[in-house]
mmCIF file of C-alpha atoms in Angstrom:
data_model
loop_
_atom_site.group_PDB
_atom_site.id
_atom_site.type_symbol
_atom_site.label_atom_id
_atom_site.label_comp_id
_atom_site.label_asym_id
_atom_site.label_seq_id
_atom_site.Cartn_x
_atom_site.Cartn_y
_atom_site.Cartn_z
ATOM 1 C CA MET A 1 32.072 -8.918 -165.405
ATOM 2 C CA SER A 2 34.761 -6.708 -166.891
ATOM 3 C CA ALA A 3 38.034 -8.153 -168.105
ATOM 4 C CA PRO A 4 40.963 -7.829 -165.693
ATOM 5 C CA GLU A 5 43.104 -4.779 -166.316
ATOM 6 C CA ARG A 6 46.270 -5.616 -168.258
ATOM 7 C CA ILE A 7 49.438 -4.698 -166.367
ATOM 8 C CA PRO A 8 51.940 -3.039 -168.723
ATOM 9 C CA PRO A 9 55.313 -4.798 -169.087
ATOM 10 C CA ARG A 10 58.147 -3.643 -166.850
ATOM 11 C CA SER A 11 60.956 -1.879 -168.681
ATOM 12 C CA VAL A 12 64.380 -3.492 -168.257
ATOM 13 C CA THR A 13 67.615 -1.492 -168.014
ATOM 14 C CA ALA A 14 71.248 -2.430 -168.642
ATOM 15 C CA THR A 15 71.906 -2.931 -164.931
ATOM 16 C CA ASP A 16 68.998 -5.361 -164.528
ATOM 17 C CA PRO A 17 70.291 -8.955 -164.040
ATOM 18 C CA ALA A 18 67.389 -10.163 -166.175
ATOM 19 C CA ALA A 19 68.394 -8.097 -169.236
ATOM 20 C CA ALA A 20 70.416 -10.817 -170.981
ATOM 21 C CA GLU A 21 67.696 -13.421 -170.414
ATOM 22 C CA LEU A 22 65.086 -11.048 -171.844
ATOM 23 C CA LEU A 23 67.215 -10.482 -174.954
ATOM 24 C CA ALA A 24 67.789 -14.211 -175.415
ATOM 25 C CA ARG A 25 64.236 -15.456 -174.811
ATOM 26 C CA GLY A 26 61.960 -12.555 -175.635
ATOM 27 C CA GLU A 27 59.894 -11.978 -178.756
ATOM 28 C CA LEU A 28 61.599 -9.556 -181.152
ATOM 29 C CA THR A 29 59.466 -7.014 -182.995
ATOM 30 C CA VAL A 30 61.182 -4.880 -185.625
ATOM 31 C CA ARG A 31 60.241 -1.194 -185.349
ATOM 32 C CA GLY A 32 62.616 0.370 -187.881
ATOM 33 C CA ARG A 33 66.063 0.444 -189.435
ATOM 34 C CA ILE A 34 69.092 2.357 -188.153
ATOM 35 C CA ARG A 35 70.214 3.913 -191.419
ATOM 36 C CA GLU A 36 73.553 5.269 -190.156
ATOM 37 C CA ALA A 37 74.903 1.726 -189.676
ATOM 38 C CA SER A 38 77.214 0.276 -192.345
ATOM 39 C CA ASN A 39 75.631 -3.178 -191.914
ATOM 40 C CA ALA A 40 71.997 -4.109 -191.354
ATOM 41 C CA ALA A 41 70.941 -2.821 -187.921
ATOM 42 C CA LEU A 42 67.311 -2.919 -186.828
ATOM 43 C CA TYR A 43 65.683 -1.073 -183.952
ATOM 44 C CA CYS A 44 63.402 -3.514 -182.122
ATOM 45 C CA THR A 45 61.454 -4.149 -178.983
ATOM 46 C CA VAL A 46 61.836 -7.412 -177.106
ATOM 47 C CA THR A 47 59.111 -8.710 -174.799
ATOM 48 C CA HIS A 48 58.994 -11.713 -172.479
ATOM 49 C CA GLU A 49 56.331 -12.326 -169.830
ATOM 50 C CA ASP A 50 56.112 -9.077 -167.826
ATOM 51 C CA ARG A 51 59.290 -7.454 -169.143
ATOM 52 C CA GLU A 52 60.212 -5.495 -172.246
ATOM 53 C CA ALA A 53 63.034 -3.338 -173.596
ATOM 54 C CA ALA A 54 64.235 -1.565 -176.698
ATOM 55 C CA CYS A 55 67.135 -3.260 -178.454
ATOM 56 C CA VAL A 56 69.267 -3.430 -181.591
ATOM 57 C CA TYR A 57 69.161 -6.556 -183.747
ATOM 58 C CA LYS A 58 71.928 -7.071 -186.319
ATOM 59 C CA PRO A 59 71.297 -10.184 -188.429
ATOM 60 C CA VAL A 60 74.285 -12.087 -189.784
ATOM 61 C CA ALA A 61 72.540 -12.115 -193.185
ATOM 62 C CA GLY A 62 73.000 -8.338 -193.359
ATOM 63 C CA GLU A 63 76.772 -8.333 -192.735
ATOM 64 C CA ARG A 64 79.254 -7.254 -195.395
ATOM 65 C CA PRO A 65 82.234 -9.629 -195.753
ATOM 66 C CA LEU A 66 85.556 -8.208 -194.478
ATOM 67 C CA TRP A 67 88.777 -9.492 -196.041
ATOM 68 C CA ASP A 68 90.787 -8.888 -192.844
ATOM 69 C CA PHE A 69 88.181 -10.594 -190.604
ATOM 70 C CA PRO A 70 87.578 -13.818 -192.525
ATOM 71 C CA ASP A 71 86.634 -15.962 -189.514
ATOM 72 C CA GLY A 72 83.321 -15.898 -187.712
ATOM 73 C CA THR A 73 80.728 -13.131 -187.836
ATOM 74 C CA LEU A 74 80.357 -9.550 -186.680
ATOM 75 C CA ALA A 75 77.447 -10.676 -184.517
ATOM 76 C CA GLY A 76 79.514 -13.367 -182.812
ATOM 77 C CA ARG A 77 82.293 -10.900 -182.033
ATOM 78 C CA GLU A 78 79.790 -8.387 -180.628
ATOM 79 C CA ALA A 79 78.458 -11.021 -178.250
ATOM 80 C CA ALA A 80 82.014 -12.085 -177.367
ATOM 81 C CA ALA A 81 82.934 -8.487 -176.476
ATOM 82 C CA TYR A 82 80.021 -8.442 -174.039
ATOM 83 C CA GLU A 83 81.185 -11.686 -172.435
ATOM 84 C CA VAL A 84 84.685 -10.259 -171.876
ATOM 85 C CA SER A 85 83.230 -7.010 -170.533
ATOM 86 C CA ARG A 86 81.026 -8.960 -168.145
ATOM 87 C CA ALA A 87 84.025 -10.970 -166.948
ATOM 88 C CA THR A 88 85.901 -7.773 -166.082
ATOM 89 C CA GLY A 89 83.123 -6.674 -163.740
ATOM 90 C CA TRP A 90 83.187 -3.220 -165.348
ATOM 91 C CA ASP A 91 80.084 -3.892 -167.489
ATOM 92 C CA LEU A 92 81.174 -1.505 -170.233
ATOM 93 C CA VAL A 93 79.234 -3.227 -173.035
ATOM 94 C CA PRO A 94 75.421 -3.314 -172.958
ATOM 95 C CA PRO A 95 73.885 -6.780 -172.480
ATOM 96 C CA THR A 96 74.316 -8.604 -175.791
ATOM 97 C CA VAL A 97 73.355 -12.083 -176.972
ATOM 98 C CA LEU A 98 73.590 -14.144 -180.148
ATOM 99 C CA ARG A 99 70.161 -15.489 -181.025
ATOM 100 C CA ASP A 100 67.699 -16.294 -183.773
ATOM 101 C CA GLY A 101 65.468 -13.451 -184.940
ATOM 102 C CA PRO A 102 63.057 -12.405 -187.696
ATOM 103 C CA TYR A 103 65.903 -12.460 -190.272
ATOM 104 C CA GLY A 104 67.888 -15.354 -188.904
ATOM 105 C CA GLU A 105 70.729 -15.541 -186.412
ATOM 106 C CA GLY A 106 72.078 -12.222 -185.247
ATOM 107 C CA MET A 107 73.283 -10.050 -182.429
ATOM 108 C CA CYS A 108 70.692 -8.587 -180.068
ATOM 109 C CA GLN A 109 71.869 -5.763 -177.793
ATOM 110 C CA LEU A 110 70.002 -3.650 -175.270
ATOM 111 C CA TRP A 111 69.322 -0.106 -176.499
ATOM 112 C CA ILE A 112 71.103 2.572 -174.449
ATOM 113 C CA GLU A 113 69.659 6.069 -174.002
ATOM 114 C CA THR A 114 72.504 8.582 -173.802
ATOM 115 C CA ALA A 115 72.784 11.662 -171.613
ATOM 116 C CA PRO A 116 72.990 14.936 -173.567
ATOM 117 C CA GLY A 117 75.898 17.254 -172.935
ATOM 118 C CA ALA A 118 78.407 14.683 -171.648
ATOM 119 C CA GLU A 119 81.656 15.865 -173.250
ATOM 120 C CA LEU A 120 84.238 13.125 -173.730
ATOM 121 C CA LEU A 121 86.010 14.363 -176.900
ATOM 122 C CA ALA A 122 87.017 17.840 -178.028
ATOM 123 C CA LEU A 123 89.077 19.788 -180.560
ATOM 124 C CA VAL A 124 91.164 22.502 -178.917
ATOM 125 C CA ASP A 125 93.727 25.099 -179.916
ATOM 126 C CA GLY A 126 97.289 24.757 -178.700
ATOM 127 C CA GLU A 127 99.787 21.938 -178.566
ATOM 128 C CA GLU A 128 99.071 20.593 -175.072
ATOM 129 C CA PRO A 129 95.761 19.527 -173.500
ATOM 130 C CA GLU A 130 94.262 21.374 -170.564
ATOM 131 C CA PRO A 131 94.107 19.647 -167.139
ATOM 132 C CA GLY A 132 91.508 16.890 -167.184
ATOM 133 C CA TRP A 133 92.148 16.019 -170.839
ATOM 134 C CA LYS A 134 94.461 13.665 -172.721
ATOM 135 C CA ALA A 135 95.935 14.319 -176.168
ATOM 136 C CA ILE A 136 95.132 11.985 -179.066
ATOM 137 C CA GLY A 137 96.785 13.846 -181.935
ATOM 138 C CA PHE A 138 96.394 16.725 -184.360
ATOM 139 C CA ALA A 139 93.541 16.858 -186.846
ATOM 140 C CA GLU A 140 92.771 18.967 -189.895
ATOM 141 C CA THR A 141 89.557 20.891 -189.293
ATOM 142 C CA GLY A 142 89.211 22.608 -192.674
ATOM 143 C CA GLU A 143 90.466 25.852 -194.209
ATOM 144 C CA GLY A 144 94.023 24.842 -193.372
ATOM 145 C CA ARG A 145 93.401 24.918 -189.618
ATOM 146 C CA THR A 146 94.871 22.250 -187.342
ATOM 147 C CA ALA A 147 93.512 21.505 -183.881
ATOM 148 C CA LEU A 148 94.440 19.120 -181.100
ATOM 149 C CA LEU A 149 92.045 16.215 -180.655
ATOM 150 C CA VAL A 150 91.671 15.306 -176.975
ATOM 151 C CA HIS A 151 89.628 12.949 -174.823
ATOM 152 C CA ALA A 152 88.617 13.298 -171.195
ATOM 153 C CA ASP A 153 90.977 11.976 -168.518
ATOM 154 C CA ASP A 154 88.126 9.831 -167.251
ATOM 155 C CA ASP A 155 88.384 6.548 -165.338
ATOM 156 C CA ARG A 156 85.490 5.118 -167.364
ATOM 157 C CA LEU A 157 87.333 5.787 -170.612
ATOM 158 C CA ARG A 158 90.518 4.353 -169.137
ATOM 159 C CA ARG A 159 88.755 1.108 -168.305
ATOM 160 C CA LEU A 160 87.330 1.007 -171.804
ATOM 161 C CA SER A 161 90.816 1.484 -173.263
ATOM 162 C CA VAL A 162 91.961 -1.600 -171.330
ATOM 163 C CA LEU A 163 88.978 -3.606 -172.552
ATOM 164 C CA ASP A 164 89.730 -2.522 -176.130
ATOM 165 C CA ALA A 165 93.336 -3.664 -175.755
ATOM 166 C CA VAL A 166 92.135 -7.088 -174.578
ATOM 167 C CA ILE A 167 89.587 -7.586 -177.364
ATOM 168 C CA ASN A 168 91.827 -5.910 -179.991
ATOM 169 C CA ASN A 169 89.217 -3.367 -181.039
ATOM 170 C CA ALA A 170 89.920 -2.101 -184.549
ATOM 171 C CA ASP A 171 87.282 0.648 -184.512
ATOM 172 C CA ARG A 172 86.847 2.630 -181.276
ATOM 173 C CA LYS A 173 85.246 5.844 -182.521
ATOM 174 C CA GLY A 174 83.719 8.705 -180.595
ATOM 175 C CA GLY A 175 80.230 7.753 -181.737
ATOM 176 C CA HIS A 176 80.662 4.380 -180.059
ATOM 177 C CA LEU A 177 80.854 5.989 -176.592
ATOM 178 C CA LEU A 178 77.503 6.191 -174.811
ATOM 179 C CA PRO A 179 77.414 8.067 -171.467
ATOM 180 C CA THR A 180 74.149 7.740 -169.546
ATOM 181 C CA SER A 181 72.275 9.882 -167.056
ATOM 182 C CA ASP A 182 73.226 7.582 -164.153
ATOM 183 C CA GLY A 183 76.948 8.265 -164.726
ATOM 184 C CA ARG A 184 77.757 5.044 -166.549
ATOM 185 C CA LEU A 185 79.586 4.736 -169.851
ATOM 186 C CA TYR A 186 78.966 2.044 -172.447
ATOM 187 C CA GLY A 187 80.876 1.134 -175.590
ATOM 188 C CA ILE A 188 79.097 -0.292 -178.621
ATOM 189 C CA ASP A 189 79.871 -1.596 -182.143
ATOM 190 C CA HIS A 190 82.366 -4.389 -181.488
ATOM 191 C CA GLY A 191 82.057 -6.285 -184.759
ATOM 192 C CA VAL A 192 85.728 -5.823 -185.707
ATOM 193 C CA THR A 193 87.431 -7.251 -182.644
ATOM 194 C CA PHE A 194 89.411 -10.349 -181.594
ATOM 195 C CA ASN A 195 91.621 -10.488 -184.694
ATOM 196 C CA THR A 196 94.698 -12.662 -184.198
ATOM 197 C CA GLU A 197 96.866 -9.831 -185.598
ATOM 198 C CA ASN A 198 97.364 -6.536 -183.785
ATOM 199 C CA LYS A 199 94.712 -4.171 -185.151
ATOM 200 C CA LEU A 200 94.077 -1.898 -182.172
ATOM 201 C CA ARG A 201 92.672 1.324 -183.593
ATOM 202 C CA THR A 202 91.137 3.766 -181.153
ATOM 203 C CA LEU A 203 90.665 7.345 -180.026
ATOM 204 C CA LEU A 204 91.674 6.389 -176.484
ATOM 205 C CA TRP A 205 95.471 6.663 -176.804
ATOM 206 C CA GLY A 206 95.825 9.255 -174.049
ATOM 207 C CA TRP A 207 97.347 6.780 -171.583
ATOM 208 C CA ALA A 208 99.657 5.045 -174.099
ATOM 209 C CA GLY A 209 102.836 3.864 -172.377
ATOM 210 C CA GLU A 210 101.629 4.815 -168.895
ATOM 211 C CA PRO A 211 101.507 2.232 -166.081
ATOM 212 C CA LEU A 212 98.236 0.372 -165.816
ATOM 213 C CA PRO A 213 96.245 1.174 -162.657
ATOM 214 C CA GLU A 214 96.226 -1.544 -160.006
ATOM 215 C CA GLU A 215 92.496 -1.942 -160.592
ATOM 216 C CA ALA A 216 93.189 -2.842 -164.223
ATOM 217 C CA LEU A 217 95.933 -5.278 -163.271
ATOM 218 C CA ASP A 218 93.561 -7.046 -160.870
ATOM 219 C CA VAL A 219 90.981 -7.331 -163.649
ATOM 220 C CA LEU A 220 93.571 -8.683 -166.083
ATOM 221 C CA ARG A 221 94.627 -11.332 -163.569
ATOM 222 C CA ARG A 222 90.998 -12.445 -163.257
ATOM 223 C CA LEU A 223 90.686 -12.547 -167.027
ATOM 224 C CA ARG A 224 93.836 -14.654 -167.275
ATOM 225 C CA ASP A 225 92.304 -17.219 -164.929
ATOM 226 C CA ALA A 226 88.930 -17.140 -166.706
ATOM 227 C CA LEU A 227 90.677 -17.624 -170.082
ATOM 228 C CA ALA A 228 92.423 -20.826 -169.008
ATOM 229 C CA PRO A 229 91.518 -23.780 -171.275
ATOM 230 C CA ALA A 230 88.879 -24.919 -168.783
ATOM 231 C CA GLY A 231 88.005 -21.396 -167.637
ATOM 232 C CA SER A 232 84.541 -19.872 -167.546
ATOM 233 C CA LEU A 233 85.300 -17.146 -170.084
ATOM 234 C CA THR A 234 86.836 -19.631 -172.512
ATOM 235 C CA ALA A 235 83.611 -21.641 -172.312
ATOM 236 C CA ALA A 236 81.518 -18.518 -172.981
ATOM 237 C CA LEU A 237 83.657 -17.454 -175.966
ATOM 238 C CA THR A 238 83.968 -20.868 -177.624
ATOM 239 C CA PRO A 239 80.580 -20.730 -179.438
ATOM 240 C CA LEU A 240 81.200 -17.130 -180.539
ATOM 241 C CA ILE A 241 84.757 -16.783 -181.937
ATOM 242 C CA ALA A 242 87.442 -19.047 -183.382
ATOM 243 C CA PRO A 243 89.840 -21.023 -181.133
ATOM 244 C CA ALA A 244 92.804 -19.058 -182.527
ATOM 245 C CA GLU A 245 91.055 -15.812 -181.547
ATOM 246 C CA ILE A 246 90.585 -17.070 -177.990
ATOM 247 C CA ASP A 247 94.283 -18.002 -177.870
ATOM 248 C CA ALA A 248 95.191 -14.518 -179.131
ATOM 249 C CA THR A 249 92.984 -12.913 -176.472
ATOM 250 C CA ARG A 250 94.744 -14.953 -173.808
ATOM 251 C CA ALA A 251 98.123 -13.844 -175.221
ATOM 252 C CA ARG A 252 97.085 -10.163 -175.161
ATOM 253 C CA VAL A 253 96.105 -10.431 -171.505
ATOM 254 C CA ASP A 254 99.462 -12.051 -170.709
ATOM 255 C CA SER A 255 101.283 -9.316 -172.643
ATOM 256 C CA LEU A 256 99.479 -6.527 -170.798
ATOM 257 C CA LEU A 257 100.301 -8.120 -167.451
ATOM 258 C CA ALA A 258 103.946 -8.624 -168.456
ATOM 259 C CA SER A 259 104.398 -5.003 -169.570
ATOM 260 C CA GLY A 260 102.250 -3.452 -166.860
ATOM 261 C CA THR A 261 101.524 -0.532 -169.186
ATOM 262 C CA HIS A 262 98.872 0.669 -171.587
ATOM 263 C CA PRO A 263 99.750 -0.351 -175.161
ATOM 264 C CA GLU A 264 101.246 2.138 -177.596
ATOM 265 C CA PRO A 265 100.360 2.528 -181.284
ATOM 266 C CA GLY A 266 102.116 0.123 -183.618
ATOM 267 C CA GLY A 267 103.535 0.969 -187.009
ATOM 268 C CA ASP A 268 101.722 -1.616 -189.140
ATOM 269 C CA TRP A 269 98.157 -0.345 -188.694
ATOM 270 C CA PRO A 270 96.611 3.163 -188.648
ATOM 271 C CA PRO A 271 96.235 3.872 -184.915
ATOM 272 C CA ILE A 272 93.185 6.167 -185.158
ATOM 273 C CA PRO A 273 89.937 5.165 -186.897
ATOM 274 C CA TRP A 274 88.562 7.295 -189.718
ATOM 275 C CA PRO A 275 86.337 9.147 -189.464
ATOM 276 C CA PRO A 276 87.131 9.494 -185.732
ATOM 277 C CA VAL A 277 83.523 10.177 -184.736
#
């Protein structure tokens, strides 16, 4: 009698409700290192029962200390950013969990395959953006030439700019934007977020000072409720970031609702990350 044929595992995508459970409970197998990352980042597969997926595992042991982020870990903040994204209903951050792995506790995030040719950022001549684009600022491009850096006037980016304002993202670069073939957009690399001081640094300043869309205001109201002391989001964030950082997140949501506008760059912190991509 021949052995029963083995059924290959089912691949899990970011929209699959089982993705977070797979990341949390599955067996991690390291396949290689992502050398472009400034901290230890390992490309892995994760398998559990009949499901599997590619993922990124960033162990806490491989993090470089940051003087301006003395509390908590990069991994904890990455997982916290996912929890806030999930609470918005926009699902802008790939499923992410904090778990034990081959090199100790770390962040495990679903790998996202990007769609080629999706243009979200550009350098253009002139002093004003074309229709469908928003100006970020002028950039030196070499040989004494200056060009206008722009981003797409895209609802997905606008939602991400609101999320970044809530989590106080200090490093929203172009390389952290992952458009996919199904029309979704994901943001990654949220290790420098949730600081109690204003450190918002992003390429998505195109809507600065403009009124927030009603959709965003509705989301912020839901976040305010979920961030109450006994709220569901507060409970999810408590194991991941410091109590003062949760309080600061709650205060940022209140501030956005009070102003009703997208935040504008402050004067105490460089508003655009470097390098921008």
